[in-house]
mmCIF file of C-alpha atoms and ligand atoms in Angstrom:
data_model
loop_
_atom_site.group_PDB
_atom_site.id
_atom_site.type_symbol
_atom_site.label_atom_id
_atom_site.label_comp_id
_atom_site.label_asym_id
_atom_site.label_seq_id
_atom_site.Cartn_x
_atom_site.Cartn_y
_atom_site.Cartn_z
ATOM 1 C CA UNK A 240 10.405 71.890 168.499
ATOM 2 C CA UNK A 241 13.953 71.412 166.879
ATOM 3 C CA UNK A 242 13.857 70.179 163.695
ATOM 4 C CA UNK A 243 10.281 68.536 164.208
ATOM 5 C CA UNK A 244 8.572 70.589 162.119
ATOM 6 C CA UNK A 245 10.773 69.906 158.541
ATOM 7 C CA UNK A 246 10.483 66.520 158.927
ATOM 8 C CA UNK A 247 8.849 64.504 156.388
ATOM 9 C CA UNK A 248 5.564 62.337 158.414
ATOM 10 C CA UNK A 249 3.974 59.175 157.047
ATOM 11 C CA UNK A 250 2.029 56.840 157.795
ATOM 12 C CA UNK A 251 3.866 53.990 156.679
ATOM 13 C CA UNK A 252 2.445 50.227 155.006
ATOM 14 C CA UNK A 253 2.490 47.791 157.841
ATOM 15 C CA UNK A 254 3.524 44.636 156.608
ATOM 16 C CA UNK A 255 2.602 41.132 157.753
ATOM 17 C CA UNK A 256 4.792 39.550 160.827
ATOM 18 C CA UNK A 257 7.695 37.393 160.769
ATOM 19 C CA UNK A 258 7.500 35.238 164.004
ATOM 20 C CA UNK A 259 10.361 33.535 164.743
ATOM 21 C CA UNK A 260 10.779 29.910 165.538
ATOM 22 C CA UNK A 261 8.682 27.296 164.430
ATOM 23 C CA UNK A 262 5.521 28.488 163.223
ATOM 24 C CA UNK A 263 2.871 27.980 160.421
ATOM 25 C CA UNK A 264 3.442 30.874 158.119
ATOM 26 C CA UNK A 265 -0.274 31.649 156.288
ATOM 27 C CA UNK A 266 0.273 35.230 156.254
ATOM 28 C CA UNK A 267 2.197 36.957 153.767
ATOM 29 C CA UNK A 268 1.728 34.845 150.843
ATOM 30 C CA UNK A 269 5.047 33.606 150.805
ATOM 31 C CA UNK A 270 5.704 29.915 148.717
ATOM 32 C CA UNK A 271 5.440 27.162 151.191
ATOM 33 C CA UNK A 272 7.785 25.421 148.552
ATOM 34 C CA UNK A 273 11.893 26.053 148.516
ATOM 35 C CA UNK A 274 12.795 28.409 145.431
ATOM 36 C CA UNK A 275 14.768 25.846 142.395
ATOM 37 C CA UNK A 276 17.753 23.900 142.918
ATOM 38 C CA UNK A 277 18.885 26.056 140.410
ATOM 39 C CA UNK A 278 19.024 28.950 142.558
ATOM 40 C CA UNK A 279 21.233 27.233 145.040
ATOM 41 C CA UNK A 280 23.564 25.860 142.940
ATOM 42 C CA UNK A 281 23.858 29.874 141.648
ATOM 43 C CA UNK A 282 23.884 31.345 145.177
ATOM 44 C CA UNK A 283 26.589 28.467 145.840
ATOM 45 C CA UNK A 284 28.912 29.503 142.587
ATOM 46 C CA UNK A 285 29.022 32.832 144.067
ATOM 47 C CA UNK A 286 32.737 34.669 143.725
ATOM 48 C CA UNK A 287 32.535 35.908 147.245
ATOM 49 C CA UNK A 288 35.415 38.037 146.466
ATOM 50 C CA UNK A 289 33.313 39.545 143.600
ATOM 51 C CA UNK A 290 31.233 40.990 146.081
ATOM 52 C CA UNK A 291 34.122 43.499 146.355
ATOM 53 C CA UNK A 292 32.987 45.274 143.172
ATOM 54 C CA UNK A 293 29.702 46.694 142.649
ATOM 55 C CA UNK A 294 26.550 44.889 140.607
ATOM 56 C CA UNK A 295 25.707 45.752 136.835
ATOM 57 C CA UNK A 296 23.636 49.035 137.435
ATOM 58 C CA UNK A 297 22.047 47.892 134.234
ATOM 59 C CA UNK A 298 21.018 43.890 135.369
ATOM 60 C CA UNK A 299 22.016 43.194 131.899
ATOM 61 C CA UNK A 300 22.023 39.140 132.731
ATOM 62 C CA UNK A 301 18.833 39.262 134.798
ATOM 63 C CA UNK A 302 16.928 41.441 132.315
ATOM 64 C CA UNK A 303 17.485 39.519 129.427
ATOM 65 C CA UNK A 304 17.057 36.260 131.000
ATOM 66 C CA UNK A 305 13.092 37.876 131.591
ATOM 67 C CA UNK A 306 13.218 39.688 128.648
ATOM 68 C CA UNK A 307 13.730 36.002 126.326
ATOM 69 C CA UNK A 308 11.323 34.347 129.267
ATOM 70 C CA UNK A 309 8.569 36.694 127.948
ATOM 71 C CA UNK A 310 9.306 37.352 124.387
ATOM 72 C CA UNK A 311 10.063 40.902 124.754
ATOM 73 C CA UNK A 312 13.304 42.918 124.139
ATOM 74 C CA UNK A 313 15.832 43.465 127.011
ATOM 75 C CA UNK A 314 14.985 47.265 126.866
ATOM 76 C CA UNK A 315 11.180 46.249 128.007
ATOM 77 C CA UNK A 316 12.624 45.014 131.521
ATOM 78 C CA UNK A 317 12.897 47.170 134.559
ATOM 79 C CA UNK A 318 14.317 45.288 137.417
ATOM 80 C CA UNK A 319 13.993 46.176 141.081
ATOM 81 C CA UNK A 320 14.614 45.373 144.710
ATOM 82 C CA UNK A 321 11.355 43.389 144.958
ATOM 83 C CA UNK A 322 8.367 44.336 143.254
ATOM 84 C CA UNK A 323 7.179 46.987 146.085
ATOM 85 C CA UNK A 324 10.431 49.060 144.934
ATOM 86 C CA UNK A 325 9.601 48.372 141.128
ATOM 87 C CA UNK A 326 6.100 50.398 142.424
ATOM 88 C CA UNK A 327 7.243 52.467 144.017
ATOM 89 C CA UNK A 328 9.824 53.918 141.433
ATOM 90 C CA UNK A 329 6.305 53.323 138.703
ATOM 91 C CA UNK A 330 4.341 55.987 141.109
ATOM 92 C CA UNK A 331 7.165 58.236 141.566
ATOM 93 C CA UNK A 332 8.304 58.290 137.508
ATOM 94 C CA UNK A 333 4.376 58.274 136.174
ATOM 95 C CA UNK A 334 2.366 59.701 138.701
ATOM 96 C CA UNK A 335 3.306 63.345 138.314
ATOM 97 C CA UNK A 336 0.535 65.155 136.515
ATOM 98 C CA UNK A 337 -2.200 67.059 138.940
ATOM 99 C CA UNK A 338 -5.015 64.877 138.550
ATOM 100 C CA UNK A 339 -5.846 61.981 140.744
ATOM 101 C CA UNK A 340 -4.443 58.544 140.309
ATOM 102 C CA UNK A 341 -7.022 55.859 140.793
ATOM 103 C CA UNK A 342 -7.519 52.459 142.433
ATOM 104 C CA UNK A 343 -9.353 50.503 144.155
ATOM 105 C CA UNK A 344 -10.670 51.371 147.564
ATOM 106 C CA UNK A 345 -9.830 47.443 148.632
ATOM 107 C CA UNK A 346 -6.140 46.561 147.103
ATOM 108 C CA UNK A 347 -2.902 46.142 148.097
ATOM 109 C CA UNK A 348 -2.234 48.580 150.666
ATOM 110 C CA UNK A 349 0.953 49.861 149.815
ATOM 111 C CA UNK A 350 -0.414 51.712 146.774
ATOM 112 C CA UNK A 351 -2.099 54.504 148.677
ATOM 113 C CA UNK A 352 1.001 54.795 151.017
ATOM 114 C CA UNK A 353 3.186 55.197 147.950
ATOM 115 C CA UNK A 354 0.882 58.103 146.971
ATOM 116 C CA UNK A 355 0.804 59.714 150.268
ATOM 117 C CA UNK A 356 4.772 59.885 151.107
ATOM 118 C CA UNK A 357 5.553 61.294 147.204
ATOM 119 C CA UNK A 358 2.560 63.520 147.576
ATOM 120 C CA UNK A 359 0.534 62.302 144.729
ATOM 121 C CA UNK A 360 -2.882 63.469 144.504
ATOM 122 C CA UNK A 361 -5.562 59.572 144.453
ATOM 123 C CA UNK A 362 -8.779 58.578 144.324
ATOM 124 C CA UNK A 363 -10.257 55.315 145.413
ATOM 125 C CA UNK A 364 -12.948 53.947 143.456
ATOM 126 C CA UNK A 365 -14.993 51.610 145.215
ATOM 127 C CA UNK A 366 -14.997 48.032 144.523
ATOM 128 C CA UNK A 367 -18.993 46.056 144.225
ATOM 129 C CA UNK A 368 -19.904 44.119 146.724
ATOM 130 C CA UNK A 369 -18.638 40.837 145.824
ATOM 131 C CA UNK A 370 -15.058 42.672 144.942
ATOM 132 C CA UNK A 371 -15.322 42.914 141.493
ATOM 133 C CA UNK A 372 -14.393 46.046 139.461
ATOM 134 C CA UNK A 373 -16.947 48.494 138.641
ATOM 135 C CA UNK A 374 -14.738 49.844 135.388
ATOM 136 C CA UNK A 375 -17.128 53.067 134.937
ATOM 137 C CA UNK A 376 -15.029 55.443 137.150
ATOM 138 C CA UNK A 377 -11.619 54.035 135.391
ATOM 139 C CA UNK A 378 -13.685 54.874 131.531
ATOM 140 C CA UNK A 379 -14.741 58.186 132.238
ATOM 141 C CA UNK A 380 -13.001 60.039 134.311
ATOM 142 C CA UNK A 381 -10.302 62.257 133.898
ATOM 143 C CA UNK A 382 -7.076 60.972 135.786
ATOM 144 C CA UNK A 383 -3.159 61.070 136.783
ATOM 145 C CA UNK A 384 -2.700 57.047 136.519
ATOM 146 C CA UNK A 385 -4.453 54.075 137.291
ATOM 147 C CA UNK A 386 -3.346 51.307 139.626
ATOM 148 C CA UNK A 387 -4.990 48.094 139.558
ATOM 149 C CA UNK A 388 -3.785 44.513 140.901
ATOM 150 C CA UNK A 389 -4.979 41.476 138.652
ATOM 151 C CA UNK A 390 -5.989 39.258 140.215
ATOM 152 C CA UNK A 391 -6.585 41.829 143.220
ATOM 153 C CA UNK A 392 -5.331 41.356 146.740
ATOM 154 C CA UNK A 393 -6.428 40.872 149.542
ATOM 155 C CA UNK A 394 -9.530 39.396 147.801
ATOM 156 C CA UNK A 395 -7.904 37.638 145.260
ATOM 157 C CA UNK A 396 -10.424 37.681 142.899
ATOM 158 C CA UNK A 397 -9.395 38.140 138.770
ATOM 159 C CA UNK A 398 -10.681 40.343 136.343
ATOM 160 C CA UNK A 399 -11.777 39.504 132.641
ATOM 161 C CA UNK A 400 -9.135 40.077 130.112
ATOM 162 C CA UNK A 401 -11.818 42.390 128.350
ATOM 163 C CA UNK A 402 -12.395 44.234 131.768
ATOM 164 C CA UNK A 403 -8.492 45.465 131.885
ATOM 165 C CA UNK A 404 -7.768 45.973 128.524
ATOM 166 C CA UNK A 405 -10.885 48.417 127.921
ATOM 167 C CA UNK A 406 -9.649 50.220 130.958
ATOM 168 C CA UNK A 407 -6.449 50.895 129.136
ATOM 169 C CA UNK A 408 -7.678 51.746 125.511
ATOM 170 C CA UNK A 409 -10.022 54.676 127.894
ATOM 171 C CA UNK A 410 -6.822 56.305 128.892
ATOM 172 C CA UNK A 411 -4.280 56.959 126.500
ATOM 173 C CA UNK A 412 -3.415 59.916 128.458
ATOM 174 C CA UNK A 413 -2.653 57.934 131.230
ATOM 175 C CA UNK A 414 -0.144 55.643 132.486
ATOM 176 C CA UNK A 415 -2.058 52.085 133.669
ATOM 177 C CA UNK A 416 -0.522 50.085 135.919
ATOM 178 C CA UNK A 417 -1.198 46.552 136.369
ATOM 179 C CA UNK A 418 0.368 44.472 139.316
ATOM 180 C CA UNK A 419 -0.031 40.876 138.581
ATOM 181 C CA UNK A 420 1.497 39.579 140.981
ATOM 182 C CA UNK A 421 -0.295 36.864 141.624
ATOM 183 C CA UNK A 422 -1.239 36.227 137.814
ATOM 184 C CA UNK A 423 1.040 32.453 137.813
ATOM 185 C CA UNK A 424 -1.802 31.167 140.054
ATOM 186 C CA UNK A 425 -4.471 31.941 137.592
ATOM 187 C CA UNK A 426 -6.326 34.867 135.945
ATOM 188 C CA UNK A 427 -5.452 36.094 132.567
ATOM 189 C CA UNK A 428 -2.082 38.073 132.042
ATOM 190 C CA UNK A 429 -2.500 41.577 129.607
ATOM 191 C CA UNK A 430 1.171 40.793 128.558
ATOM 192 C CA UNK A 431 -0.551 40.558 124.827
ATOM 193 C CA UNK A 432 -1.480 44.261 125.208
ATOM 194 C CA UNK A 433 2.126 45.303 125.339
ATOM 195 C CA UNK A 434 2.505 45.269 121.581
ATOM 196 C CA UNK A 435 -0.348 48.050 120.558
ATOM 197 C CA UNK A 436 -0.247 49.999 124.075
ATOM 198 C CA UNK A 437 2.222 52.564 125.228
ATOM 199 C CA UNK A 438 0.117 53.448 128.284
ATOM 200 C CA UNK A 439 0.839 50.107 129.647
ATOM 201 C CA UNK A 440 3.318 49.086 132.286
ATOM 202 C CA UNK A 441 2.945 45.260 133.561
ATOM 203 C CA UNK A 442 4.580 44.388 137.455
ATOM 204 C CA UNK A 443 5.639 41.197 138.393
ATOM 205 C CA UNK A 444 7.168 39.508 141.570
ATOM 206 C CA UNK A 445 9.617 36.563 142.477
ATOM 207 C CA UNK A 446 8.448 36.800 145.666
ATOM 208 C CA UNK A 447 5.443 34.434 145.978
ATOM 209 C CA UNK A 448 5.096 31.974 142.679
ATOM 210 C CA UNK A 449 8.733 31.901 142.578
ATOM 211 C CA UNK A 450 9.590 31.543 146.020
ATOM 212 C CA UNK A 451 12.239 34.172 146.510
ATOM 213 C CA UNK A 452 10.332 36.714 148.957
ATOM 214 C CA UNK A 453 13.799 36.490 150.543
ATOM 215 C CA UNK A 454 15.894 37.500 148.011
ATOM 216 C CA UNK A 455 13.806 41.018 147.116
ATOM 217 C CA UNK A 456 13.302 40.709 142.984
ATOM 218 C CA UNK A 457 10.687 42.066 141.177
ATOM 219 C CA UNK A 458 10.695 43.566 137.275
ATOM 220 C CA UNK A 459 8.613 45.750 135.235
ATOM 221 C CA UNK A 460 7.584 45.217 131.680
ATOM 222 C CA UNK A 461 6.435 47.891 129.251
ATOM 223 C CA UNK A 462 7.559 49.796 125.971
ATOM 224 C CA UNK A 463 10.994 50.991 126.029
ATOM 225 C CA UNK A 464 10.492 54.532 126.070
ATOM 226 C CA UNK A 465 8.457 54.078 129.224
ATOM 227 C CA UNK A 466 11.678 52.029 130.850
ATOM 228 C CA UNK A 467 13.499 54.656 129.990
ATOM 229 C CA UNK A 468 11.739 57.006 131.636
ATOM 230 C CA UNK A 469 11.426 54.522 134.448
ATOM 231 C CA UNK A 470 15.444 54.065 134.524
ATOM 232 C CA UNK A 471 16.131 57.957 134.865
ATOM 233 C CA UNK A 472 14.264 57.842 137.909
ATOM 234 C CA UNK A 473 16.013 54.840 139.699
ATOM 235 C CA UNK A 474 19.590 56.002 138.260
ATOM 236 C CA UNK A 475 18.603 59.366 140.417
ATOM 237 C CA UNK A 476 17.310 58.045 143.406
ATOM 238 C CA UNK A 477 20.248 54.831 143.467
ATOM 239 C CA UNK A 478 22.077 53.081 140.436
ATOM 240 C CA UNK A 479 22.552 49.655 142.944
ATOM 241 C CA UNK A 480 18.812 48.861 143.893
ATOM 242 C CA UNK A 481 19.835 45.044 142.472
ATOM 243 C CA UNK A 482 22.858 42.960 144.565
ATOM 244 C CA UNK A 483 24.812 40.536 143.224
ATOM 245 C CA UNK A 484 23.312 37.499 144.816
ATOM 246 C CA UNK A 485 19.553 38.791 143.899
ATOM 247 C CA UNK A 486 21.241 39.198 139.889
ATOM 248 C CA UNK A 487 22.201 35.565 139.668
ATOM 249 C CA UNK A 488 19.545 34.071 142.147
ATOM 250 C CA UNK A 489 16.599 35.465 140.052
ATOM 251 C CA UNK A 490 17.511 35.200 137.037
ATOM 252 C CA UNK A 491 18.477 31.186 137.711
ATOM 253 C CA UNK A 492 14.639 31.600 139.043
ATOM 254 C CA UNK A 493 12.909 32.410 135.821
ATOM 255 C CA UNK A 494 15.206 30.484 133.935
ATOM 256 C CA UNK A 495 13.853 27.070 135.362
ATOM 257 C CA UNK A 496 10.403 26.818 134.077
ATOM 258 C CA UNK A 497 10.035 23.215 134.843
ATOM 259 C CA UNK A 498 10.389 23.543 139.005
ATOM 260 C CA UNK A 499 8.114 26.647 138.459
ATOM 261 C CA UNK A 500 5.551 24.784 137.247
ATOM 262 C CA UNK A 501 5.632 22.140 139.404
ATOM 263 C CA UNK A 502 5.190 24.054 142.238
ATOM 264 C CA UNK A 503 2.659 26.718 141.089
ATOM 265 C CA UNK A 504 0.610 23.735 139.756
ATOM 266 C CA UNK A 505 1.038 22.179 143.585
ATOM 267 C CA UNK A 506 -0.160 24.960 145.492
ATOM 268 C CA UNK A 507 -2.993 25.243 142.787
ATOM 269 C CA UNK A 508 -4.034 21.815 144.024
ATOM 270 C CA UNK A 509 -3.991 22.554 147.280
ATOM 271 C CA UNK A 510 -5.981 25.778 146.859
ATOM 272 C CA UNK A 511 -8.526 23.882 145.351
ATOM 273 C CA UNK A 512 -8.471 21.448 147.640
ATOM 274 C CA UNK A 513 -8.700 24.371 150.948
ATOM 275 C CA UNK A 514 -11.904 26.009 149.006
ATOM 276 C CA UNK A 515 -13.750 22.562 149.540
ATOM 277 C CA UNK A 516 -13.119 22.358 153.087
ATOM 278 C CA UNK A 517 -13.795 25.890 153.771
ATOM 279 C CA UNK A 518 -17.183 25.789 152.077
ATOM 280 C CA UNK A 519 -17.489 22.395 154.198
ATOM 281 C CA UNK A 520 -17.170 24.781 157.118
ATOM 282 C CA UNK A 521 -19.464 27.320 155.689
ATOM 283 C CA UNK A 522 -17.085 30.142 155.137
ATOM 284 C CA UNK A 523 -18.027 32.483 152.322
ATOM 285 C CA UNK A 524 -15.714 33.376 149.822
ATOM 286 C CA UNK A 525 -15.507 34.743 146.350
ATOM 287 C CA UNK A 526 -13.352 32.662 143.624
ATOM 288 C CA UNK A 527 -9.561 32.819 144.178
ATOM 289 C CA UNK A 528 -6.985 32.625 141.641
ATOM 290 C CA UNK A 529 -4.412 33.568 143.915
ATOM 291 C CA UNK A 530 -2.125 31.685 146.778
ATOM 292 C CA UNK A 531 -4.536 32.965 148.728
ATOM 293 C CA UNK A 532 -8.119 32.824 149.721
ATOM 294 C CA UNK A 533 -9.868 35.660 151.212
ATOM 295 C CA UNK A 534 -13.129 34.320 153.548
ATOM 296 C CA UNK A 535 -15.805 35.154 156.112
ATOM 297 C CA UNK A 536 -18.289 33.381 157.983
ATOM 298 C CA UNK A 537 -21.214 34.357 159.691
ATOM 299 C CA UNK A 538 -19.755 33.433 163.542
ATOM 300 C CA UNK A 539 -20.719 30.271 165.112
ATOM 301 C CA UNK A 540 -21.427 31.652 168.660
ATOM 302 C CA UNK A 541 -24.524 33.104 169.797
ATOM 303 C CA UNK A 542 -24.459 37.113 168.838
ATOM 304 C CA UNK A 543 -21.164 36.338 167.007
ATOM 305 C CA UNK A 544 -20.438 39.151 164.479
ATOM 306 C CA UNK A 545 -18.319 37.898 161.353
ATOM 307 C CA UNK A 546 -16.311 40.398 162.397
ATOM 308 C CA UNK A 547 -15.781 39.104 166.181
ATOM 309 C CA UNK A 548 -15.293 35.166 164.507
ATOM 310 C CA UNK A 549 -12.786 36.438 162.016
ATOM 311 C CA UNK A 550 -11.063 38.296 165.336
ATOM 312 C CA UNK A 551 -11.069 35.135 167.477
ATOM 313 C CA UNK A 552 -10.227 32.896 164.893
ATOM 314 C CA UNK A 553 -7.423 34.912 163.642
ATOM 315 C CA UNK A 554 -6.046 35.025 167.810
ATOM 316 C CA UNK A 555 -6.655 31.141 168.380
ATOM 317 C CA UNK A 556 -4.567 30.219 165.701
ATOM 318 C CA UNK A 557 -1.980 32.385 166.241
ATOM 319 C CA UNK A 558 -1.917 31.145 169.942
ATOM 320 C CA UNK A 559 -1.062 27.572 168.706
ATOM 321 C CA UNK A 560 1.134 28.666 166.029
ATOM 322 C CA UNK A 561 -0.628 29.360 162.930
ATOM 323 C CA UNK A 562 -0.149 32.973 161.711
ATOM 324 C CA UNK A 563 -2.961 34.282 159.194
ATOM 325 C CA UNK A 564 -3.373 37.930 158.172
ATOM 326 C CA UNK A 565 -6.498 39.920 159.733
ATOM 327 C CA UNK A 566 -7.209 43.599 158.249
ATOM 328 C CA UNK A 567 -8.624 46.148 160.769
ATOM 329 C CA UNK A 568 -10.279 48.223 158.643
ATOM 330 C CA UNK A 569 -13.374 48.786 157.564
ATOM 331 C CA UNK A 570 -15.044 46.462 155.139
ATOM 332 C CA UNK A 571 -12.759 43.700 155.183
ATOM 333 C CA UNK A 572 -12.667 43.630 158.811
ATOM 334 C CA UNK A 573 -15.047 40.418 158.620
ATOM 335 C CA UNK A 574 -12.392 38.617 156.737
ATOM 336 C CA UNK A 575 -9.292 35.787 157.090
ATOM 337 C CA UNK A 576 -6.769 35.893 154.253
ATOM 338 C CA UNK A 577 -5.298 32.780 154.319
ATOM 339 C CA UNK A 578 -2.106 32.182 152.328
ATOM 340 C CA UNK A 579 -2.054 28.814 150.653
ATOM 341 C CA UNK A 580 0.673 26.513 152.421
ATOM 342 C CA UNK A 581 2.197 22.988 151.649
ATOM 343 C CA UNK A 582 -0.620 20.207 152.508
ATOM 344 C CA UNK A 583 0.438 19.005 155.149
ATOM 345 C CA UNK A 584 -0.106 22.863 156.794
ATOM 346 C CA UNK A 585 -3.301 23.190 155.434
ATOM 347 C CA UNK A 586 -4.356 19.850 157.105
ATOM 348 C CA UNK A 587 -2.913 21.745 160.356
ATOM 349 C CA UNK A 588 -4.874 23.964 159.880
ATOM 350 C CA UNK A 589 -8.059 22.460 159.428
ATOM 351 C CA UNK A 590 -7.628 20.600 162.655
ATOM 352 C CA UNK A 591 -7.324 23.678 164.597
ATOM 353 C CA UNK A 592 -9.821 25.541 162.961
ATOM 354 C CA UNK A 593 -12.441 22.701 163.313
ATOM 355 C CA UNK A 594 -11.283 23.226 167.300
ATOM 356 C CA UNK A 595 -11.730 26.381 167.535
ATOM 357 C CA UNK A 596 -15.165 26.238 165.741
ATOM 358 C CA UNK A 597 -16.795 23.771 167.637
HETATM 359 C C1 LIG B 807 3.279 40.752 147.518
HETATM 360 C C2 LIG B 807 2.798 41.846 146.642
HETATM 361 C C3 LIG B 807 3.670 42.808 146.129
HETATM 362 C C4 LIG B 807 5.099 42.952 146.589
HETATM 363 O O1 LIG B 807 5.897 41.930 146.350
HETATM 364 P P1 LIG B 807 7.467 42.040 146.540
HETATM 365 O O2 LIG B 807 7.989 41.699 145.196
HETATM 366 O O3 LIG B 807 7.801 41.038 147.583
HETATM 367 O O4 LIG B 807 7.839 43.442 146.945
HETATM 368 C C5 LIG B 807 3.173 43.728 145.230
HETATM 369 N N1 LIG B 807 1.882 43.748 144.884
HETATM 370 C C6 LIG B 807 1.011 42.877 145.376
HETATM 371 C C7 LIG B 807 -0.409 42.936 144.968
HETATM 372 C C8 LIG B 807 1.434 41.901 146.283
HETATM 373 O O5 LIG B 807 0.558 41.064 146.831
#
């Protein structure tokens, strides 16, 4: 026994893999696109000896380069070490009444995990059956938090404006969090809510439509008193969460608005573009606004499940190089989520999938 029974078990997030070598990469949402120029030219003025000293605990630089970005004030910005530890600090500062925090039964993953290893009590509310929100559970029932990614993943599918903000006027008493990561690829941002809403705390990433997964930056924006409260945490947990080379390397991210638009717009395009040949090839899929799109199809094989299709398709490509993301759970077991790559990928893909199809 030993020591086994004080120890702390989880059952940890299981990310997507990171093959090595050359591969097509269609599975974590990453950017197919290199971050800005401006990013290596600030990774390149690095004082290497300046890596002696410690970071600013307070990512003064970074946080006001988002802080002007967004028209808010400096003390609206949390920073952190990717936007999974910016959540993770969110559930662990807000999440502390007795009640359960809600979100969807089919979101990102992490957020019941997060729940689970800080011992927050959750709900999951289920989802329709085309993946939209049902918002009755989030307007009448009594809570510890809500959770909700706009536009959602793994489906990627957006929510009205109207949808989120009367979820957030229905709980005053309650902190809403809403993860739009994925909001520069469409869908409709509640940054406007900010102003009149305490109970509001927004969560953005550099990972995917500013193509730093690499670097690990993602930031928080809400009132100040609820960074505050947000900062207390984090300066008790670790004052360093931010390096150096992630301070200058994000902020030169958000500062250049031109390459960031290029490149969202891009990958836009070729979403567009990937939804016309998949409907070409009869998959079914709701309406992505993400770098992403989420699909099933009813098998091609005699007695083929879309379960046993998404299975075999998922395995062929990955045998000739193309990594998507497959989900075996329940529900969205039937499903491919495949992350939107440069063109030339997608064309790749196409040919391979038209292979493995015939
Ligand atoms: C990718 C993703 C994150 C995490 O992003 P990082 O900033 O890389 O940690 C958070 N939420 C959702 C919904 C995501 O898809």
């Amino acid at each position: 026994m030993g020591y086994e029974d004080k120890v702390r078990r989880v059952i940890p997030y299981t990310p997507g893999e990171q093959p090595r070598g050359k591969v097509i990469k269609l599975n974590t949402n990453e950017c197919p696109y290199p971050p800005s120029p401006k990013v290596t030219e600030a990774i390149r003025n690095l004082e290497i000896s300046d890596l002696r000293k410690y970071p600013d605990p307070l990512c003064s630089a970074l946080n006001s380069a988002i802080a002007e970005h967004y028209g808010v004030n400096e003390d609206q910005v949390f920073t952190g070490v990717g936007s999974d530890d910016v959540l993770s600090m969110i559930f662990l500062t807000f999440f502390n009444g007795s009640d359960p925090v809600l979100f969807p039964n089919i979101t990102y993953s992490f957020y019941d995990v997060w729940a689970s290893v800080y011992g927050i009590p959750y709900k999951t509310v289920a989802l329709r059956e085309d993946f939209t929100l049902d918002p009755t559970e989030y307007l009448n029932t009594v809570n510890g938090g809500i959770v909700l990614a706009n536009p959602n993943a793994p489906t990627g599918i957006a929510e009205e404006y109207s949808v989120i903000r009367d979820i957030i006027e229905a709980n005053p008493d309650s902190m809403v969090v809403v993860d739009e990561a994925y909001i520069d690829f469409g869908g409709e941002t509640v940054l406007p809510l900010l102003k009149d809403h305490e109970n509001l705390i927004i969560v953005r990433t550099m990972s995917k439509s500013r193509a730093l997964a690499g670097i690990r930056a993602g930031y928080a924006i809400a009132n100040s008193r609820a960074i505050k409260y947000l900062n207390d945490v984090k300066y008790s947990v670790n004052s360093y969460t931010m390096n150096t080379a992630a301070l200058v390397a994000a902020k030169a991210a958000i500062e250049d608005e031109a390459y960031f638009k290029e490149i969202t717009e891009k990958i836009i395009k070729t979403r567009e573009e990937t939804k016309k040949e998949l409907r070409e090839l009869k998959f079914l899929f709701g309406d992505s606004k993400t770098n992403f799109v989420f699909a099933r199809h009813e098998g091609v094989r005699p007695g083929e499940s879309s379960a046993d299709f998404a299975r075999r398709i998922f395995e062929g490509l990955k045998e000739r190089g193309i990594f998507v993301r497959y989900f075996n759970k329940p529900i969205i077991n039937e499903y491919l989520r495949i992350t939107i790559g440069t063109e030339e990928e997608m064309k790749a893909l196409f040919a391979v999938l038209k292979e493995l199809m015939a």
